[in-house]
Structure formats: structure tokens, C-alpha cells
CSV table of C-alpha atoms in Angstrom, one decimal:
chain,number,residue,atom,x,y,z
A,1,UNK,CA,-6.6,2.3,27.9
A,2,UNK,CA,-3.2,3.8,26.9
A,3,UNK,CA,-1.8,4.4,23.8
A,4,UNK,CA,2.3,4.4,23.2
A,5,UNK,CA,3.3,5.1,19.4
A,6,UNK,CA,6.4,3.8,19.2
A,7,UNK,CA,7.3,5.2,15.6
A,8,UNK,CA,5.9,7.1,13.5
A,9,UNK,CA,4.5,10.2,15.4
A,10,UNK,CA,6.7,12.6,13.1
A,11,UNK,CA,7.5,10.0,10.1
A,12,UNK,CA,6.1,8.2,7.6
A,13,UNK,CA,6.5,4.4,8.1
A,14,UNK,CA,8.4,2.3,10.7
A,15,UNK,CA,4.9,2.6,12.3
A,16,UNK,CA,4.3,0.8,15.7
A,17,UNK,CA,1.9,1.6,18.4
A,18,UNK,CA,1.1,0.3,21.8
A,19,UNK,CA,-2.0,-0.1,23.2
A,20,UNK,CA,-2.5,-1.1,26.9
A,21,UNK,CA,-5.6,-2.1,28.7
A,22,UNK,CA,-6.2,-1.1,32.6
A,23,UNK,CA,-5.5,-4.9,33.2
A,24,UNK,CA,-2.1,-4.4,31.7
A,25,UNK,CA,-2.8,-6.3,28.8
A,26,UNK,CA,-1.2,-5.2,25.7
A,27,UNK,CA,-1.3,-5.1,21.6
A,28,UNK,CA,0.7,-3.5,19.2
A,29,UNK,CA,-0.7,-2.5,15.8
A,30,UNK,CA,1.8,-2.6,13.4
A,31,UNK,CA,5.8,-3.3,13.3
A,32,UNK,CA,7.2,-1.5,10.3
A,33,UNK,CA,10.6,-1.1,8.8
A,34,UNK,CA,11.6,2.8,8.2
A,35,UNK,CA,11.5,4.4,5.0
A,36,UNK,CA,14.9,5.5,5.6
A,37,UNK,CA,16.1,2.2,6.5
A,38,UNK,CA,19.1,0.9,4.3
A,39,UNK,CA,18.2,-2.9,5.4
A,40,UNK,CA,16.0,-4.9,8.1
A,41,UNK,CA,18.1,-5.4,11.4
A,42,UNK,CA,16.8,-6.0,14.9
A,43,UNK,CA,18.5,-3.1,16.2
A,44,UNK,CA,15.5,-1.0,14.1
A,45,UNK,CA,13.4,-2.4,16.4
A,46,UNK,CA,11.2,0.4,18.7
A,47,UNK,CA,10.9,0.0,22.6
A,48,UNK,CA,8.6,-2.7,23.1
A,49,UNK,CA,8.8,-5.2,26.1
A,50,UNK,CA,8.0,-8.6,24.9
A,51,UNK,CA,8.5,-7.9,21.1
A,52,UNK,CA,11.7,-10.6,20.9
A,53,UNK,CA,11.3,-12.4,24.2
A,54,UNK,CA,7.6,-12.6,24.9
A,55,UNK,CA,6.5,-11.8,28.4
A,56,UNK,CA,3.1,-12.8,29.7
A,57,UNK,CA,1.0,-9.2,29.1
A,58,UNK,CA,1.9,-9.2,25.5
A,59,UNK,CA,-1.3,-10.4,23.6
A,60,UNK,CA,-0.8,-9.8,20.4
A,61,UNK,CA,0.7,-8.3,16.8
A,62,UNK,CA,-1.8,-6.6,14.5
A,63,UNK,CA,-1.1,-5.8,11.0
A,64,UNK,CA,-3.1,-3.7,9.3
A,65,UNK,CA,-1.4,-4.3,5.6
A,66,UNK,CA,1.2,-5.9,3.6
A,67,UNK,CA,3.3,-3.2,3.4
A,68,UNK,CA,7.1,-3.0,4.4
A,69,UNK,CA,6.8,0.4,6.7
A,70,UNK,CA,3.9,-1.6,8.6
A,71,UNK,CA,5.3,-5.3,8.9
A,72,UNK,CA,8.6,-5.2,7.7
A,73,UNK,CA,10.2,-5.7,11.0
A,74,UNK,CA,7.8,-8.3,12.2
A,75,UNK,CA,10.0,-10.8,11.1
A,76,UNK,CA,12.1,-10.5,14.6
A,77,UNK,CA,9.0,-10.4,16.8
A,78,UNK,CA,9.4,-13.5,19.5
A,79,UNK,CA,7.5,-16.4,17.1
A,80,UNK,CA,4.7,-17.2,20.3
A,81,UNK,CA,3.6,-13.8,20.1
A,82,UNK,CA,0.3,-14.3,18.1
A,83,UNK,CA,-0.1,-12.6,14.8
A,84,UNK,CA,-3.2,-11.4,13.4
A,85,UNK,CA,-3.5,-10.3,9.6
A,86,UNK,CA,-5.8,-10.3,7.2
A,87,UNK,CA,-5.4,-13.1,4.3
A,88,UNK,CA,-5.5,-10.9,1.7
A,89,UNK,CA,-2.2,-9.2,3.2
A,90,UNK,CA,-0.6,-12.7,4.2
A,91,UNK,CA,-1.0,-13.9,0.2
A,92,UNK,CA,0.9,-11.1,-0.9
A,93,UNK,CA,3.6,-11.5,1.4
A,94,UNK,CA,3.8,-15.2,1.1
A,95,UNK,CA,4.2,-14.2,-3.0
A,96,UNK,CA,6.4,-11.9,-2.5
A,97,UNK,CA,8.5,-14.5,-0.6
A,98,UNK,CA,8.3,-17.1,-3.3
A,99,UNK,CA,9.4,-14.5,-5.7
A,100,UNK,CA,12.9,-13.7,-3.7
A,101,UNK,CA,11.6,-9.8,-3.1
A,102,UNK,CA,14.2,-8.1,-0.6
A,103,UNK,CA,13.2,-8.2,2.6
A,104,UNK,CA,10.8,-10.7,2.4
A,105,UNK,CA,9.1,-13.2,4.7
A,106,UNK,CA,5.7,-14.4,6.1
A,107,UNK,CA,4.6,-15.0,9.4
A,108,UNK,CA,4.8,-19.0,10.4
A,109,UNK,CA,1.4,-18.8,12.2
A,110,UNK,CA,-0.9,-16.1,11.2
A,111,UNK,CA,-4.6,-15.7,12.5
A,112,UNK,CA,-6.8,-14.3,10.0
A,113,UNK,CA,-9.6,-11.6,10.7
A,114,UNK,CA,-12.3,-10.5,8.1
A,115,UNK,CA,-13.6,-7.4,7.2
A,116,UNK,CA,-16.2,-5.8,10.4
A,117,UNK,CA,-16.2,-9.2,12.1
A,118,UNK,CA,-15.1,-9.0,15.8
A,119,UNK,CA,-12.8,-10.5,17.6
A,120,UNK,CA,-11.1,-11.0,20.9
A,121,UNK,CA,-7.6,-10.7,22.6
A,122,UNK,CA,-7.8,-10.9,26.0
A,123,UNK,CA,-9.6,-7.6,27.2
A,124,UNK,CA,-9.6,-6.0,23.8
A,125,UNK,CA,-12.5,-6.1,21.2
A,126,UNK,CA,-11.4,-5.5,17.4
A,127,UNK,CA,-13.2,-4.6,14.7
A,128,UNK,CA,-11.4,-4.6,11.5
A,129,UNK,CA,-12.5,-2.6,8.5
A,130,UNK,CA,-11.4,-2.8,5.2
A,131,UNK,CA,-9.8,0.5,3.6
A,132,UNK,CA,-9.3,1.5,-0.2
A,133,UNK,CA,-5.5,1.8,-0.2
A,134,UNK,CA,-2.6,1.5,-2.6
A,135,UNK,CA,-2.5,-2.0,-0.8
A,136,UNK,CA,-4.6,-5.5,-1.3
A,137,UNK,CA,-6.3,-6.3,1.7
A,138,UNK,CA,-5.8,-3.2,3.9
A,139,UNK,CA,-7.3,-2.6,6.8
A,140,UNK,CA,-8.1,0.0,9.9
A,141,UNK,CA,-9.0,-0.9,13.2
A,142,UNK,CA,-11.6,-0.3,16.1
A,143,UNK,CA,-10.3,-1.0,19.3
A,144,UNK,CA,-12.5,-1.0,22.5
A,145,UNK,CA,-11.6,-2.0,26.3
A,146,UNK,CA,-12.4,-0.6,29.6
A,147,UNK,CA,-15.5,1.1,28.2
A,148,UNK,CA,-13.1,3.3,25.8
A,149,UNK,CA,-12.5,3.0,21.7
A,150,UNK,CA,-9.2,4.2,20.0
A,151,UNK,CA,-9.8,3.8,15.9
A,152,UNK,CA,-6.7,3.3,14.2
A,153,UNK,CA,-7.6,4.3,10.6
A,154,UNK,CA,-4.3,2.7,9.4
A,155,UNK,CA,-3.7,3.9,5.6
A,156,UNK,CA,-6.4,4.8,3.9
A,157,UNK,CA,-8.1,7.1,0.8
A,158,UNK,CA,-11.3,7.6,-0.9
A,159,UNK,CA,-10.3,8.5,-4.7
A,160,UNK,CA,-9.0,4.6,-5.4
A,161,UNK,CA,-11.1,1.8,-7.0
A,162,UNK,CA,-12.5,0.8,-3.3
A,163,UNK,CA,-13.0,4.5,-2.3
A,164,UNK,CA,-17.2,3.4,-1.7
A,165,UNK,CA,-15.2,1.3,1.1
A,166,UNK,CA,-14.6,4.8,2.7
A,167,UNK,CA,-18.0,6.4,2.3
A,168,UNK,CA,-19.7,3.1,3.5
A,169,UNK,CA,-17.7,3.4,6.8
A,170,UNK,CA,-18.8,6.8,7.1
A,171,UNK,CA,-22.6,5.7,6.4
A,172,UNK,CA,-21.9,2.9,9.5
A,173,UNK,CA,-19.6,5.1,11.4
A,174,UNK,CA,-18.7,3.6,14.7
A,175,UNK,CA,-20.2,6.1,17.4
A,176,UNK,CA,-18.7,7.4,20.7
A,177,UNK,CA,-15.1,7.1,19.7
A,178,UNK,CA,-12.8,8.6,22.2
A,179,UNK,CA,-9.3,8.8,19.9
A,180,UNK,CA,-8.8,8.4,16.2
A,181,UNK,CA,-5.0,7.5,15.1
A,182,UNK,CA,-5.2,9.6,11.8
A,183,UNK,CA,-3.0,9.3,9.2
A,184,UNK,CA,-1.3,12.4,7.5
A,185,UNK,CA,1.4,11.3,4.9
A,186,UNK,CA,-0.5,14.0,2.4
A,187,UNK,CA,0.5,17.3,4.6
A,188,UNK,CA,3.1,19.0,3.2
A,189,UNK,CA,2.7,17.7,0.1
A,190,UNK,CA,1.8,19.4,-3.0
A,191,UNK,CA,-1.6,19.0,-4.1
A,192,UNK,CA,-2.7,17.3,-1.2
A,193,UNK,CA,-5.8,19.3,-1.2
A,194,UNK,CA,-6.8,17.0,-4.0
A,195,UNK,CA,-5.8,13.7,-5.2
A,196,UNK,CA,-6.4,12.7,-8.3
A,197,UNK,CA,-9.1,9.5,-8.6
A,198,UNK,CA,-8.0,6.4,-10.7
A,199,UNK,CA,-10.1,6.5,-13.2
A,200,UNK,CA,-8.7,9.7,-13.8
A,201,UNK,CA,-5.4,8.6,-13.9
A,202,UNK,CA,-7.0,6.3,-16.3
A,203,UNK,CA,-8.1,8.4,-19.4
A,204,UNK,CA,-4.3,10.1,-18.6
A,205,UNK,CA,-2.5,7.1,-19.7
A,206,UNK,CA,-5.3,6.8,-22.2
A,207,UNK,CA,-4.1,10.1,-23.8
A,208,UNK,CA,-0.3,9.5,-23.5
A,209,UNK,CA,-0.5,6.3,-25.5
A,210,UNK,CA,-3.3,6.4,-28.0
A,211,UNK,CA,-0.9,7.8,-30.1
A,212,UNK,CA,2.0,6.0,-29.9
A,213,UNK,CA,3.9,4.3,-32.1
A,214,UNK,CA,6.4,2.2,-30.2
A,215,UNK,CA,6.4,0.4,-26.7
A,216,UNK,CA,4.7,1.6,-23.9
A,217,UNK,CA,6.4,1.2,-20.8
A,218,UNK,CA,4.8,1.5,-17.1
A,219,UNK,CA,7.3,1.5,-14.1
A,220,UNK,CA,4.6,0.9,-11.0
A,221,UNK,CA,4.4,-1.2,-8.3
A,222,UNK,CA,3.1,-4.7,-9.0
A,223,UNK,CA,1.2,-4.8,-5.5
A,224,UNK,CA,-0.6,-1.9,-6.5
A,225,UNK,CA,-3.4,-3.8,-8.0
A,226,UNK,CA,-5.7,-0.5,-8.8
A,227,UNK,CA,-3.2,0.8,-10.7
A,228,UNK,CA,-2.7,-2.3,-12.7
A,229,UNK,CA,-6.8,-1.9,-13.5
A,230,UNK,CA,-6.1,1.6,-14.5
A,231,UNK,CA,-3.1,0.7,-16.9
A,232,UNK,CA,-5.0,-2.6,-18.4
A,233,UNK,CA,-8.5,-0.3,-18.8
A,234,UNK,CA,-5.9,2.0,-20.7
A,235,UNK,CA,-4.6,-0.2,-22.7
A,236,UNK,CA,-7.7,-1.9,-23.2
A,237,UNK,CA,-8.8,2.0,-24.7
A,238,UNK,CA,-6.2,1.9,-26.9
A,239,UNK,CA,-6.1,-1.3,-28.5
A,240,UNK,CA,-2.9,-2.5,-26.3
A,241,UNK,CA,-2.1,-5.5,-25.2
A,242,UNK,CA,-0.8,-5.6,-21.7
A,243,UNK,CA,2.2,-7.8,-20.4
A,244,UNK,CA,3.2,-8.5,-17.5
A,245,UNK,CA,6.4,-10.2,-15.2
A,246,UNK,CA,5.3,-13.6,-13.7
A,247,UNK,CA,5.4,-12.2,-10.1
A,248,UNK,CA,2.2,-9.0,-11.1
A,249,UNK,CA,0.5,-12.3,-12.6
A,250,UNK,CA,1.0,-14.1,-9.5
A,251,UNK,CA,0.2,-11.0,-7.2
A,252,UNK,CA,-3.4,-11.2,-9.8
A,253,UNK,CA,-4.1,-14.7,-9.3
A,254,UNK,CA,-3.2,-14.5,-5.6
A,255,UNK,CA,-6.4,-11.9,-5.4
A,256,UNK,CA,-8.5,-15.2,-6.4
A,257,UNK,CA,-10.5,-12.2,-8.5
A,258,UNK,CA,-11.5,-13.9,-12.2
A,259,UNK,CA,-12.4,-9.6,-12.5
A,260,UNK,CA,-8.5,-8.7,-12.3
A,261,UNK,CA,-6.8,-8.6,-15.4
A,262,UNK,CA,-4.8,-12.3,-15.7
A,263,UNK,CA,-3.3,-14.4,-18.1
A,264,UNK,CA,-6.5,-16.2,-19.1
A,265,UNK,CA,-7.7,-13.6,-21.1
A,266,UNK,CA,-6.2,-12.7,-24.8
A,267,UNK,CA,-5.1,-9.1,-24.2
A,268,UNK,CA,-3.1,-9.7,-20.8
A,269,UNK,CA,0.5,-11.5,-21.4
A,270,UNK,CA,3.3,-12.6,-19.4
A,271,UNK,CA,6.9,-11.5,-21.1
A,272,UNK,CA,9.1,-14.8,-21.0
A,273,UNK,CA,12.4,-15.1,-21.7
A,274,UNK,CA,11.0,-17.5,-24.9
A,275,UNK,CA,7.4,-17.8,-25.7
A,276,UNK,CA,6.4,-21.2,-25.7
A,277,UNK,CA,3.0,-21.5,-24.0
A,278,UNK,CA,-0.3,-19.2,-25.4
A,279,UNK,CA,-0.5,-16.4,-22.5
A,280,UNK,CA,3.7,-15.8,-23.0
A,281,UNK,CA,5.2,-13.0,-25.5
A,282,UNK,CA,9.1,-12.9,-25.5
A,283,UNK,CA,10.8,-10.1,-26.9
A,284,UNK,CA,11.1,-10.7,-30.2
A,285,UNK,CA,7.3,-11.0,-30.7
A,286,UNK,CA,6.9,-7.7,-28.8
A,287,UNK,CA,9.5,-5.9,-31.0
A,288,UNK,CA,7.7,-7.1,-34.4
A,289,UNK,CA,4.8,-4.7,-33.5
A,290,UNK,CA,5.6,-3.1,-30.5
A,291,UNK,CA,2.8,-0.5,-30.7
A,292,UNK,CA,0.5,-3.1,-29.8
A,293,UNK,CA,2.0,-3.8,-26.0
A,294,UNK,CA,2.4,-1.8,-23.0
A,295,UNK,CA,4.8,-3.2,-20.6
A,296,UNK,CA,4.6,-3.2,-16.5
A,297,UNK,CA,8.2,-2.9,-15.7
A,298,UNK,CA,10.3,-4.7,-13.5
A,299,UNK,CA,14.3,-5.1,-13.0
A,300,UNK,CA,15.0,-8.0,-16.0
A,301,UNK,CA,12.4,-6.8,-18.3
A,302,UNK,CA,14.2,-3.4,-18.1
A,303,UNK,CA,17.4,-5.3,-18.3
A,304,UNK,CA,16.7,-6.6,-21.5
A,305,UNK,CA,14.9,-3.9,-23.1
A,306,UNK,CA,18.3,-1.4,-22.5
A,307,UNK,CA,20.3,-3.4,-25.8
A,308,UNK,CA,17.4,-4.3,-27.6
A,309,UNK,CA,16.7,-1.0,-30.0
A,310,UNK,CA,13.4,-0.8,-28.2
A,311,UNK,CA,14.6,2.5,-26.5
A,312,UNK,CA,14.1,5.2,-28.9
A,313,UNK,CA,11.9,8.3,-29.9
A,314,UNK,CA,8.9,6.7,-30.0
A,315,UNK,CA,8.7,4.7,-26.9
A,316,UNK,CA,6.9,6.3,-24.4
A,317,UNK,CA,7.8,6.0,-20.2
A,318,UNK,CA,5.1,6.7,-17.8
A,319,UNK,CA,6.5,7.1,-13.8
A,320,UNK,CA,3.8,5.9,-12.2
A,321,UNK,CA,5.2,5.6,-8.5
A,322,UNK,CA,5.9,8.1,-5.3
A,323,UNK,CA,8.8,10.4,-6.3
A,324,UNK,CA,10.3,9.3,-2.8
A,325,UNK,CA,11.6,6.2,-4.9
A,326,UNK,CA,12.5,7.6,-8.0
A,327,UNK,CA,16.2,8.2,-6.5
A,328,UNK,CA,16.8,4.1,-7.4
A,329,UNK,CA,15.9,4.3,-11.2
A,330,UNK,CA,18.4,7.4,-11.9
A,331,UNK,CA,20.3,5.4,-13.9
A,332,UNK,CA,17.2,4.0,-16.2
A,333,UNK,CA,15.9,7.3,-16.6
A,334,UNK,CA,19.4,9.0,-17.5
A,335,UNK,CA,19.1,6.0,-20.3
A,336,UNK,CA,15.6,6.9,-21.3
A,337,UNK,CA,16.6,10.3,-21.8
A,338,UNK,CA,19.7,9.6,-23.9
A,339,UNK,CA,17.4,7.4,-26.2
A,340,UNK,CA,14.9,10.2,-26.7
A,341,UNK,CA,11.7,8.3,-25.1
A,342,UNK,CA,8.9,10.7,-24.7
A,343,UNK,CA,8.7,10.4,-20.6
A,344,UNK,CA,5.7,11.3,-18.3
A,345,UNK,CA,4.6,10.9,-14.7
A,346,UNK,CA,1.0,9.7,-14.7
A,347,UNK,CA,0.4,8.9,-10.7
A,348,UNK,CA,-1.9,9.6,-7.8
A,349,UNK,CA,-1.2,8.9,-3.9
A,350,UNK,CA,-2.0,5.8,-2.0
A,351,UNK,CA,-3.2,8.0,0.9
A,352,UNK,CA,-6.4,10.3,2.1
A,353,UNK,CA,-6.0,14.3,0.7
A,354,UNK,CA,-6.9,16.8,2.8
A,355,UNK,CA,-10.6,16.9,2.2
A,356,UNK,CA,-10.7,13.0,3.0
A,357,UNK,CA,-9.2,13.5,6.2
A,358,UNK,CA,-11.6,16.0,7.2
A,359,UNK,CA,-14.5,13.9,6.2
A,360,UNK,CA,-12.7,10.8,8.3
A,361,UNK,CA,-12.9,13.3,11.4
A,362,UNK,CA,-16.4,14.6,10.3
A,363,UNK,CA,-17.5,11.4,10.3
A,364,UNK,CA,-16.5,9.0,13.0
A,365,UNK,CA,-16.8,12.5,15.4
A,366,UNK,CA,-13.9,11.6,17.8
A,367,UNK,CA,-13.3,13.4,21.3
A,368,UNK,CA,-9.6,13.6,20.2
A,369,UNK,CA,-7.7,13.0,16.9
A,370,UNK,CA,-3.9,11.6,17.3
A,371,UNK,CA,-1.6,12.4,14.6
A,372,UNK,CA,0.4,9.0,12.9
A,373,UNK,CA,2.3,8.6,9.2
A,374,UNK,CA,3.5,12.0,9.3
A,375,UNK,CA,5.9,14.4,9.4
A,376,UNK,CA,3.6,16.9,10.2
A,377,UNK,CA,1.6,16.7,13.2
A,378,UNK,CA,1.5,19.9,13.7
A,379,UNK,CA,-0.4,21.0,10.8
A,380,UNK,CA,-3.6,18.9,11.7
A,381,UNK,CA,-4.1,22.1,14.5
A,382,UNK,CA,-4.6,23.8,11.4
A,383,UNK,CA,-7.7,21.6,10.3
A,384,UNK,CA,-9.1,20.4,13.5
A,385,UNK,CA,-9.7,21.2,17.1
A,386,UNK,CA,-9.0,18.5,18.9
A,387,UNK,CA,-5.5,17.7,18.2
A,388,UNK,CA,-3.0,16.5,20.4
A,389,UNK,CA,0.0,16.0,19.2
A,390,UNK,CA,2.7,12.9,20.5
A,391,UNK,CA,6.6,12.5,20.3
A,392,UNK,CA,7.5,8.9,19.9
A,393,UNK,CA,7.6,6.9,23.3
A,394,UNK,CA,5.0,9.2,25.0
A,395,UNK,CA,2.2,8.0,26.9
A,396,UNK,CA,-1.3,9.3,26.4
A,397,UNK,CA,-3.8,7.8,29.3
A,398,UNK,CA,-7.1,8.2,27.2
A,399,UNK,CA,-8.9,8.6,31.0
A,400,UNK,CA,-6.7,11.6,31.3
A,401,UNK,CA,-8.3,13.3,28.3
């Protein structure tokens, strides 16, 4: 086989990667939009014969999950290539179509695959496995062909609410692995020697808010379904009552998990405009006792919280997000600050510390380690051995190794 990343050797997102079998036959694992990008255009689009006008030795698309920097630019892929996600991945994108989301769209005919049940494309065998990430229905990859297995650990942790996801793939590890695409978004980055866990995170929020006496506002992402556990088990702690915009409910119900927190049960609400049915709260409700809610922002709650006299001393603000997007809610938090809210950042990353990686490596045991989702490489020389270190476009011939 031969592996081509297309993007991503020295960035985070935008990932795309090649693989080609001796017979010429090829996949791609992932099409994502740039972190950097200012919109979706074809002309973001890596190097990839076939990818808008399919040609015979294209097989396939492989997504590992639903987010932007690893399908966004899927949408302009030729429509006969076929597309293989898992459904978990293609419910939150279809949701976050229905919703309007920038950027948004599904795939017209997806193929599903399930968690460590093979499949085939042509000459290639794939294995998918199912990661704990920051995103529903993740997923890394084994791919074998020509006697030869590349593992594409797509983006993963161990310190989330699925982190026995991890150690169980370690306990099963796939033997005789030749290259291991390994993720690095952590180096670099402060702390990355160790993340916090969620339930850690958990009795944070806990802290911030038991003594509260106004609102409690969360800005997180609604996709990020652990985190949404971790604020409801917080609130739960404290007495709250958690609501919610329609589209986290929907994200919750799209799970088909009665063990997620959703607008069945009494202490999970949906904020409407004008409460009419039981699971609703509008805002003059909330504002009655507002020490009893904490809030999962999103852009029209915020919008009509700025006027309401909800701002104030003791509201409390948790930042519960990658500081990357922070830039977008400088105007919020100028606001928050001007109204005296008592402001933290409670958060932990979606991706594998340094520790994690080395047990990913110690694990699975592979003849060489390729660094993706970083901008970095260089630094895994550092922590392992076998390290070889791409440039976008290159060629690695894993015979040659």
C-alpha cells in the first residue's frame, strides 16, 4: 500500500489522506474543511484525482466523524463516489442540517459501518473501531491490503465518558501493524501532559455553581454530548434545573439513548420563546427563580438574555469550549464583563494527552508511527522511535519501510 496525506501533516483539521493499494485501487479517509477556513469552497479542496469527477480507481470516502475539519468538504466530492460513515455521525449531520447550522449538509447516499465489523472495498479490508472523542459516533480505522495494515486512529482520548472504549482497544489490540496515523492536536499545548477527565470537570462546575444565586450560564458545544452529561450531573448536584435550545434536545434524542439527559424527564427543559407545553420554560419563568436553571447557550438564547436584567453580579459564565473559538464571542464576553458576571473556564480537550498517545503506540506496537492533526510532527521524535515525519502530498510506499 501507499499512503498520501493530503492535509493535515503540519495542521490541525482539513484532514484528508490517501491510501492506495498495489492494484491501484484507492480510498481516502476523511475530507475536512480547514480550521482556518473563512467558508466551504471547492477551491479548498486537496489534490485528489477522482474527488469531483470520479475515475474508475477511486473506491471510496471514509469518514471517521461528524466533525467539520473531517467532512466538511465532502459536500463537493463527485456524488457516485461511495460514502461510508457511521450512523451515529450521519444523525448528527442530518440534525445539524435540519437546524440551518452553517456549513451544513449530509451525504445523499451513505453506507453505514458498525463498530469492529469488517468490511470490503475492493482490495481493502476495514475495521472500524469506535473512539471516546468530543464527537458522537467517532471512529478510527484498520486498514489492511497486500498483506500490510495502516491504523488510522482518527481523533481519539481516554479521559471522556467512553475512555474504557480506549483501554478495551488496547486489551484487543490489532497485532502486526505496519503504520499507525497518530493524531497529535495536544503537542504544544499547555498541559498536554495531562487532560483533565470529565467527571472531573464535573465536580468543577459542581463548585462554581453550588453557590450561586443567579443564572448559570454554559457556552459549550451542543454536539459535545459528554459534556452535556457533565453539566446535567452538575446541575443535578446542585439542585439545577437544566435547559436547553431545541437543536442540543434534538442532538439528545438523535443518540436514541433514554440514559442522555432529554426533555422527558422533570429537571431537563427546553427554553421557548413562550412556554406552552410541560418540558418548555420561557424567560419569564427562568427569571422568577433564576437560581434554579443553568442554561446551555446558544446564539438567540444569548440574544435574549443581553436586555433582560439577567446579566448581573450574580450570574455566573462558564467557557466551556477550545480557546481557538473564543475569538467569535468577544463581544458576549466584553458584555459579561461590563455586567459583573463572575466568569470561569471549566473545559478539558477532545483529544489524547501525551500519556494517551504513548499508551496508543505501546499498545498497538507499530513498525512506524505517522504523524496527522498536528502542527507538530516533529515533537513525536521526542516521544517515540519510529517516527517519520510527512509534508503534505508526499508519498510513503509502506514496502519501502
Amino acid at each position: 500500500m501507499k499512503i498520501s496525506i493530503k492535509r493535515g501533516t503540519k495542521e490541525i483539521g482539513g484532514t484528508a489522506i490517501e491510501i492506495t493499494a498495489n492494484s491501484g485501487k484507492r480510498i481516502i479517509l476523511d475530507l475536512g474543511l480547514p480550521l482556518d477556513a473563512q467558508t466551504d469552497t471547492p477551491d479548498l479542496l486537496p489534490d485528489i484525482k477522482g474527488i469531483t469527477n470520479k475515475t474508475a480507481d477511486l473506491s471510496a470516502l471514509l469518514i471517521s466523524h461528524a466533525h467539520q475539519d473531517h467532512y466538511g468538504l465532502g459536500k463537493f466530492i463527485d456524488k457516485s463516489v461511495p460514502v461510508y460513515i457511521s450512523r451515529e455521525a450521519h444523525t448528527m449531520m442530518k440534525i445539524a442540517q435540519i437546524h440551518h447550522l452553517p456549513q451544513s449538509f449530509i451525504f445523499s447516499n451513505p453506507l453505514f459501518f458498525q463498530n469492529k465489523k469488517p468490511f470490503f472495498i475492493d482490495d481493502f479490508k476495514i475495521t472500524p473501531y469506535l473512539c471516546d472523542h468530543s464527537a458522537y459516533g467517532a471512529y478510527g480505522f484498520l486498514i489492511e491490503a497486500d498483506n500490510q495494515k495502516i491504523f488510522y486512529g482518527g481523533d481519539f482520548r481516554a479521559h471522556g465518558r467512553k475512555g474504557k472504549l480506549f483501554f478495551e482497544l488496547l486489551k484487543n489490540a490489532p497485532q502486526n501493524i505496519d503504520v499507525l496515523l497518530l493524531e497529535g492536536s495536544c503537542l504544544g499545548r499547555e498541559q498536554s501532559e495531562h487532560y483533565e477527565t470529565e467527571k472531573e470537570l464535573e465536580t468543577k462546575f459542581y463548585d462554581f455553581w453550588k453557590n450561586t444565586q443567579g443564572l448559570a450560564l454554559v457556552q459549550a458545544s451542543a454536539q459535545n454530548i459528554d459534556r452535556i452529561v457533565t453539566i446535567y450531573r452538575a446541575a443535578k448536584r446542585c439542585g439545577k434545573t437544566l435547559i436547553l435550545s431545541g437543536y442540543a434536545g434534538h442532538i439528545l434524542w438523535g443518540t436514541n439513548n433514554p440514559h442522555l439527559p432529554n426533555f422527558t424527564w422533570n429537571d431537563v427543559k427546553k427554553f421557548a420563546t413562550k412556554s406552552i407545553r410541560p418540558h418548555e420554560v420561557d424567560l419569564p419563568t427562568i427569571l422568577k427563580n433564576p437560581q434554579k436553571y443553568v442554561i446551555l447557550l446558544d446564539y438567540r438564547i444569548s440574544q435574549q438574555l443581553k436586555n433582560s436584567g439577567a446579566l448581573n453580579a450574580k450570574t455566573s459564565y462558564t467557557y466551556s469550549m477550545w480557546n481557538g473559538y473564543k475569538e467569535k464571542y468577544q463581544d458576549w464576553l466584553a458584555l459579561l464583563l461590563e455586567n459583573n458576571v463572575r466568569m470561569q473556564d471549566i473545559h478539558t480537550s477532545g483529544h489524547a494527552d501525551i500519556p494517551t498517545l504513548k499508551k496508543m503506540v505501546s499498545g498497538l506496537k507499530p513498525k512506524t508511527i505517522i504523524p496527522i492533526h498536528t502542527f507538530y510532527p516533529q515533537e513525536f521524535k521526542f516521544l517515540f522511535d519510529n517516527v517519520l515525519c510527512l509534508s503534505d502530498g508526499d508519498v510513503c510506499e509502506l514496502a519501502a519501510l
